[in-house]
Amino acid sequence: MKIISYNVNGVRAAMAKGLTEWLKNANPDVLCLQEIKALESQIEKTAFEDLGYKYQYWHSAEKKGYSGVAILSKIKPNHVEVGSGIGYMDIEGRILRADFDTVSVMSLYLPSGTNIERLDFKFTFMDDFQNYINQLKVSHPNLVICGDYNICHQAIDIHDPIRNANVSGFLPVEREWLDNFIKSGFIDSFRHFNKEPHNYSWWSYRANARNNNKGWRIDYNLVAQHLENRLQRALILPEAKHSDHCPILVEIED
């Protein structure tokens, strides 16, 4: 199963920049989207259907033009869970899960800490999400949690770890949380195959950051630890330029 996760920073804007043409060539079995910034009724779903994504699940935020996640699949899921059952998470459209025969794929959009209020919100979300996953793993052990975590794990994952040491997304408390989350039973699939620096998934629109590769790796496909022997490959796909993020790929043997 080929899975791609992509924070599109507005699915309609990304489609206007050639998202569907790119997707035709990338051809994942399952596509997880974050930050769709649209209601389902506003999306040209037939463009995805024409590429074989018959099974589409959209979880929009209540606030228009904000947040939201989706899962598009060529394979029919056995079950789809919209949201987490945790109210404050679900009104912002941040968690969506599709259960297949051998894996459960989640599209996650973890909040950013753009100011003090949202940073507190992010910390609460992080703690509640860890507890939610701890419980979910009991009934759904084959989890693949794809998405934008809005956290760089280690210094290798950010272009300037010294100057960004006190910036949300690279705060010690955030990094510690992500480290503990991974150690709670997951594999960072990209780092499983690639230990090299200068591999990023997000770049600021300012100061020509993308062309200079001054980025952050904040998007992850985290795979349940016991699926390690089924991992085939994991890649970052920076050639796709429909967003300030780029897609990330993981392949798992069925």
CSV table of N, CA and C in Angstrom, one decimal, residues 173-237:
chain,number,residue,atom,x,y,z
A,173,VAL,N,9.9,21.4,24.9
A,173,VAL,CA,8.8,20.7,25.4
A,173,VAL,C,8.0,20.0,24.3
A,174,GLU,N,8.0,20.6,23.1
A,174,GLU,CA,7.3,20.0,21.9
A,174,GLU,C,8.1,18.8,21.4
A,175,ARG,N,9.4,19.1,21.3
A,175,ARG,CA,10.3,18.0,20.8
A,175,ARG,C,10.3,16.8,21.8
A,176,GLU,N,10.2,17.1,23.1
A,176,GLU,CA,10.2,16.0,24.0
A,176,GLU,C,8.9,15.2,23.9
A,177,TRP,N,7.8,15.9,23.7
A,177,TRP,CA,6.5,15.2,23.5
A,177,TRP,C,6.6,14.3,22.3
A,178,LEU,N,7.1,14.8,21.1
A,178,LEU,CA,7.1,14.0,19.9
A,178,LEU,C,8.1,12.8,20.1
A,179,ASP,N,9.2,13.1,20.8
A,179,ASP,CA,10.1,12.0,21.0
A,179,ASP,C,9.4,10.9,21.8
A,180,ASN,N,8.7,11.3,22.9
A,180,ASN,CA,8.0,10.3,23.7
A,180,ASN,C,6.9,9.6,23.0
A,181,PHE,N,6.2,10.4,22.1
A,181,PHE,CA,5.1,9.8,21.3
A,181,PHE,C,5.6,8.7,20.4
A,182,ILE,N,6.7,9.0,19.7
A,182,ILE,CA,7.3,8.0,18.8
A,182,ILE,C,7.8,6.8,19.6
A,183,LYS,N,8.4,7.0,20.8
A,183,LYS,CA,8.9,5.9,21.6
A,183,LYS,C,7.7,5.1,22.2
A,184,SER,N,6.5,5.7,22.2
A,184,SER,CA,5.4,4.9,22.7
A,184,SER,C,4.9,3.8,21.8
A,185,GLY,N,5.6,3.6,20.7
A,185,GLY,CA,5.3,2.5,19.8
A,185,GLY,C,5.2,2.7,18.3
A,186,PHE,N,6.0,3.8,17.9
A,186,PHE,CA,5.9,4.1,16.5
A,186,PHE,C,7.3,4.2,15.9
A,187,ILE,N,7.4,4.2,14.6
A,187,ILE,CA,8.6,4.4,13.8
A,187,ILE,C,8.4,5.6,12.9
A,188,ASP,N,9.4,6.5,13.0
A,188,ASP,CA,9.4,7.6,12.0
A,188,ASP,C,9.9,7.0,10.7
A,189,SER,N,9.0,6.8,9.8
A,189,SER,CA,9.3,6.0,8.6
A,189,SER,C,10.4,6.6,7.7
A,190,PHE,N,10.4,8.0,7.6
A,190,PHE,CA,11.4,8.6,6.8
A,190,PHE,C,12.8,8.4,7.4
A,191,ARG,N,12.9,8.6,8.7
A,191,ARG,CA,14.2,8.4,9.3
A,191,ARG,C,14.6,6.9,9.4
A,192,HIS,N,13.7,6.0,9.3
A,192,HIS,CA,14.0,4.6,9.3
A,192,HIS,C,14.9,4.3,8.1
A,193,PHE,N,14.7,5.0,7.0
A,193,PHE,CA,15.4,4.8,5.7
A,193,PHE,C,16.5,5.9,5.4
A,194,ASN,N,16.3,7.0,6.0
A,194,ASN,CA,17.2,8.2,5.6
A,194,ASN,C,17.6,8.9,6.8
A,195,LYS,N,18.9,8.9,7.0
A,195,LYS,CA,19.5,9.6,8.2
A,195,LYS,C,20.2,10.9,7.8
A,196,GLU,N,20.0,11.4,6.6
A,196,GLU,CA,20.8,12.5,6.1
A,196,GLU,C,20.1,13.8,6.5
A,197,PRO,N,20.9,14.9,6.7
A,197,PRO,CA,20.3,16.2,7.0
A,197,PRO,C,19.7,16.9,5.7
A,198,HIS,N,19.2,18.1,5.9
A,198,HIS,CA,18.7,18.9,4.8
A,198,HIS,C,17.5,18.3,4.1
A,199,ASN,N,16.7,17.5,4.8
A,199,ASN,CA,15.5,17.0,4.3
A,199,ASN,C,14.3,17.6,5.0
A,200,TYR,N,13.5,18.4,4.3
A,200,TYR,CA,12.5,19.2,5.0
A,200,TYR,C,11.1,19.0,4.3
A,201,SER,N,10.0,19.3,4.9
A,201,SER,CA,8.7,19.2,4.3
A,201,SER,C,7.9,20.5,4.4
A,202,TRP,N,8.5,21.5,5.0
A,202,TRP,CA,7.8,22.8,5.0
A,202,TRP,C,8.8,23.9,4.9
A,203,TRP,N,8.5,25.0,4.2
A,203,TRP,CA,9.3,26.2,4.0
A,203,TRP,C,8.4,27.4,4.2
A,204,SER,N,8.9,28.4,4.8
A,204,SER,CA,8.3,29.7,4.9
A,204,SER,C,8.2,30.3,3.5
A,205,TYR,N,7.1,31.0,3.3
A,205,TYR,CA,7.0,31.8,2.0
A,205,TYR,C,7.9,33.0,1.9
A,206,ARG,N,8.5,33.3,3.1
A,206,ARG,CA,9.3,34.5,3.2
A,206,ARG,C,10.8,34.2,2.8
A,207,ALA,N,11.5,35.2,2.4
A,207,ALA,CA,13.0,35.2,2.2
A,207,ALA,C,13.5,34.1,1.3
A,208,ASN,N,12.6,33.7,0.3
A,208,ASN,CA,13.1,32.7,-0.6
A,208,ASN,C,13.5,31.4,0.0
A,209,ALA,N,12.8,31.1,1.1
A,209,ALA,CA,13.3,29.9,2.0
A,209,ALA,C,13.3,28.6,1.2
A,210,ARG,N,12.3,28.4,0.4
A,210,ARG,CA,12.3,27.1,-0.3
A,210,ARG,C,13.4,26.9,-1.3
A,211,ASN,N,13.7,28.0,-2.1
A,211,ASN,CA,14.8,27.9,-3.0
A,211,ASN,C,16.1,27.7,-2.4
A,212,ASN,N,16.2,28.2,-1.1
A,212,ASN,CA,17.5,28.1,-0.4
A,212,ASN,C,17.4,26.9,0.6
A,213,ASN,N,16.4,26.1,0.5
A,213,ASN,CA,16.2,24.9,1.3
A,213,ASN,C,16.4,25.2,2.8
A,214,LYS,N,15.8,26.4,3.3
A,214,LYS,CA,15.8,26.7,4.7
A,214,LYS,C,14.4,26.3,5.2
A,215,GLY,N,14.3,25.0,5.5
A,215,GLY,CA,13.0,24.4,5.9
A,215,GLY,C,13.0,23.7,7.2
A,216,TRP,N,11.8,23.1,7.5
A,216,TRP,CA,11.5,22.4,8.7
A,216,TRP,C,10.9,21.0,8.3
A,217,ARG,N,11.2,20.0,8.9
A,217,ARG,CA,10.6,18.7,8.7
A,217,ARG,C,9.5,18.5,9.8
A,218,ILE,N,8.3,18.8,9.5
A,218,ILE,CA,7.2,18.8,10.5
A,218,ILE,C,6.1,17.8,10.1
A,219,ASP,N,6.2,17.2,8.9
A,219,ASP,CA,5.3,16.2,8.4
A,219,ASP,C,5.8,14.8,8.6
A,220,TYR,N,5.0,13.9,9.1
A,220,TYR,CA,5.5,12.6,9.4
A,220,TYR,C,4.5,11.5,9.0
A,221,ASN,N,5.0,10.4,8.6
A,221,ASN,CA,4.2,9.2,8.5
A,221,ASN,C,4.7,8.2,9.6
A,222,LEU,N,4.1,8.2,10.7
A,222,LEU,CA,4.5,7.4,11.9
A,222,LEU,C,3.8,6.1,11.8
A,223,VAL,N,4.6,5.0,11.8
A,223,VAL,CA,4.0,3.7,11.6
A,223,VAL,C,4.2,2.8,12.8
A,224,ALA,N,3.2,2.1,13.2
A,224,ALA,CA,3.3,1.2,14.4
A,224,ALA,C,4.5,0.4,14.3
A,225,GLN,N,5.2,0.3,15.5
A,225,GLN,CA,6.5,-0.4,15.5
A,225,GLN,C,6.5,-1.8,15.0
A,226,HIS,N,5.5,-2.5,15.3
A,226,HIS,CA,5.5,-3.9,14.9
A,226,HIS,C,5.2,-4.1,13.4
A,227,LEU,N,5.0,-3.0,12.7
A,227,LEU,CA,4.9,-3.1,11.2
A,227,LEU,C,6.3,-2.9,10.5
A,228,GLU,N,7.3,-2.8,11.3
A,228,GLU,CA,8.6,-2.5,10.8
A,228,GLU,C,9.0,-3.4,9.6
A,229,ASN,N,8.8,-4.7,9.7
A,229,ASN,CA,9.2,-5.6,8.7
A,229,ASN,C,8.4,-5.5,7.4
A,230,ARG,N,7.3,-4.7,7.5
A,230,ARG,CA,6.5,-4.5,6.3
A,230,ARG,C,6.8,-3.2,5.6
A,231,LEU,N,7.7,-2.4,6.2
A,231,LEU,CA,8.0,-1.1,5.5
A,231,LEU,C,8.9,-1.3,4.3
A,232,GLN,N,8.5,-0.7,3.2
A,232,GLN,CA,9.2,-0.9,1.9
A,232,GLN,C,10.1,0.3,1.6
A,233,ARG,N,9.5,1.5,1.8
A,233,ARG,CA,10.3,2.7,1.5
A,233,ARG,C,9.5,3.9,2.1
A,234,ALA,N,10.3,5.0,2.3
A,234,ALA,CA,9.6,6.3,2.8
A,234,ALA,C,10.4,7.4,2.2
A,235,LEU,N,9.7,8.4,1.6
A,235,LEU,CA,10.3,9.5,0.9
A,235,LEU,C,9.7,10.8,1.3
A,236,ILE,N,10.4,11.9,1.1
A,236,ILE,CA,9.9,13.3,1.0
A,236,ILE,C,9.9,13.7,-0.4
A,237,LEU,N,8.8,14.3,-0.9
A,237,LEU,CA,8.7,14.6,-2.3
A,237,LEU,C,8.7,16.1,-2.6
